[in-house]
């Protein structure tokens, strides 16, 4: 029953498509006001919803989005992302790629290169990358929660060049 109510609230918040107040959630769900407040607080505590403007209105949280995307196949993710990556490669005249974190590994799953034939570019290839030594894992880590950093910063770390950072302290700097 509790899980059903939480899922119902998540669906209400997701469908609205804008920040929604507890009063709106209450009206849409038919649940008592104290129950709505408690359930919203549960969802907020778990990072499944987020209060972007600190004004008592909520949207779907990054944690729920990450959970949902982890279940999607690479084909689904690439289908959605490819037009945006192509636009980025065209607008910036640079190689643009999409990486995802899965099974404690970073994997590049799609690459778009610039269309300009005179432009030199690097194609990083498709596949797994070391967590401590690739730009995409560093970009992911920059916005990660603390527990995710512990996964990335679990050694040992292989040196690929003389400049590869190989200690936890170096990686945190």
XYZ file of C-alpha atoms in Angstrom:
173
model
C 0.000 0.000 0.000
C 2.785 2.432 0.941
C 4.723 1.680 -2.257
C 1.573 2.082 -4.362
C 1.005 5.522 -2.862
C 4.607 6.579 -3.483
C 4.408 5.432 -7.096
C 1.094 7.236 -7.523
C 2.642 10.491 -6.271
C 5.653 10.063 -8.575
C 3.317 9.568 -11.533
C 1.333 12.689 -10.625
C 4.502 14.782 -10.308
C 5.947 13.400 -13.560
C 2.792 13.898 -15.632
C 2.310 17.547 -14.680
C 5.598 18.510 -16.371
C 6.275 21.497 -14.096
C 6.996 21.987 -10.397
C 3.937 20.877 -8.438
C 2.839 21.718 -4.874
C 1.710 19.257 -2.208
C -1.788 20.790 -2.458
C -1.886 19.899 -6.159
C -0.626 16.387 -5.406
C -3.303 16.047 -2.698
C -6.045 17.174 -5.093
C -4.895 14.779 -7.824
C -4.357 11.794 -5.524
C -7.293 12.170 -3.170
C -5.029 11.310 -0.235
C -5.304 13.149 3.084
C -3.052 16.205 3.421
C -0.844 14.743 6.228
C -0.330 11.572 4.177
C 0.688 13.614 1.120
C 3.184 15.643 3.144
C 4.688 12.477 4.657
C 4.964 10.707 1.296
C 6.431 13.787 -0.399
C 9.003 14.011 2.402
C 9.858 10.302 1.920
C 10.401 10.875 -1.806
C 12.428 14.021 -1.141
C 14.612 12.257 1.452
C 15.447 9.570 -1.106
C 16.247 12.022 -3.918
C 13.371 10.733 -6.033
C 11.855 14.215 -6.201
C 13.536 17.609 -5.989
C 12.476 21.083 -4.867
C 14.327 23.232 -7.450
C 13.233 26.674 -6.270
C 12.877 25.902 -2.549
C 9.265 27.098 -2.765
C 7.346 23.961 -1.831
C 6.950 22.769 -5.417
C 8.525 19.541 -6.642
C 9.759 17.872 -9.813
C 11.102 14.397 -10.517
C 14.579 14.068 -8.993
C 17.860 13.148 -10.625
C 18.080 9.878 -8.706
C 14.800 8.622 -10.183
C 15.889 9.712 -13.653
C 19.190 7.833 -13.235
C 17.368 4.714 -12.048
C 15.013 4.873 -15.024
C 17.840 5.347 -17.513
C 19.881 2.470 -16.106
C 17.158 0.123 -17.274
C 17.093 1.466 -20.819
C 19.065 -0.311 -23.484
C 21.843 1.509 -25.286
C 19.706 1.487 -28.436
C 16.944 3.442 -26.664
C 19.367 5.965 -25.207
C 21.258 6.402 -28.499
C 18.013 6.883 -30.434
C 17.054 9.785 -28.173
C 20.550 11.285 -27.859
C 21.848 10.945 -31.443
C 20.114 14.041 -32.886
C 21.385 16.194 -29.999
C 24.915 14.840 -30.338
C 24.855 15.414 -34.103
C 23.707 19.000 -33.497
C 26.494 19.502 -30.944
C 29.132 18.143 -33.328
C 27.817 20.403 -36.082
C 27.513 23.546 -33.943
C 30.900 23.210 -32.240
C 32.731 21.476 -35.095
C 34.082 18.999 -32.536
C 33.679 15.310 -31.761
C 30.833 14.717 -29.311
C 30.214 11.430 -27.536
C 27.820 9.827 -25.098
C 29.062 7.728 -22.210
C 27.188 5.880 -19.517
C 28.062 4.403 -16.167
C 27.030 0.764 -15.890
C 28.280 -2.160 -13.813
C 30.874 0.094 -12.153
C 32.349 0.952 -15.562
C 32.246 3.900 -17.938
C 31.351 2.990 -21.488
C 31.224 5.218 -24.574
C 28.097 4.150 -26.462
C 27.762 6.718 -29.267
C 30.045 9.136 -31.120
C 29.269 11.939 -33.577
C 32.075 13.613 -35.508
C 32.181 17.012 -37.232
C 30.893 17.113 -40.798
C 33.641 19.449 -42.049
C 35.989 17.190 -44.101
C 38.856 19.653 -43.650
C 38.577 19.481 -39.860
C 40.881 17.103 -38.003
C 39.156 15.277 -35.176
C 39.661 12.485 -32.705
C 37.280 9.539 -32.642
C 37.520 7.990 -29.164
C 36.033 4.663 -30.247
C 33.220 2.772 -28.588
C 33.586 0.731 -25.415
C 34.764 0.725 -21.824
C 37.086 3.322 -20.343
C 39.029 3.347 -17.066
C 37.072 5.124 -14.336
C 40.030 7.154 -13.110
C 41.598 8.182 -16.405
C 39.022 9.293 -18.937
C 37.357 12.641 -19.465
C 33.824 11.267 -19.496
C 34.166 9.644 -16.066
C 35.657 12.874 -14.721
C 32.675 14.810 -16.090
C 30.252 12.318 -14.542
C 32.132 12.428 -11.221
C 31.999 16.239 -11.127
C 28.224 16.042 -10.683
C 28.053 12.787 -8.735
C 26.827 12.073 -5.258
C 29.359 11.111 -2.585
C 28.665 7.351 -2.698
C 29.296 7.332 -6.450
C 32.702 8.949 -5.927
C 33.621 6.096 -3.590
C 32.985 3.651 -6.448
C 35.117 5.636 -8.883
C 37.909 6.232 -6.391
C 38.316 2.593 -5.426
C 41.832 1.640 -6.543
C 44.174 0.363 -7.701
C 44.729 2.837 -10.524
C 46.770 1.958 -13.594
C 49.076 4.614 -15.059
C 48.527 4.980 -18.815
C 50.974 7.891 -19.201
C 53.367 9.700 -16.869
C 50.549 12.217 -16.226
C 47.873 9.703 -15.195
C 46.704 10.357 -11.652
C 47.045 7.119 -9.693
C 46.101 8.001 -6.108
C 42.781 8.896 -4.529
C 44.232 12.216 -3.313
C 45.449 13.212 -6.797
C 42.046 12.408 -8.282
C 40.237 14.510 -5.673
C 42.378 17.598 -6.366
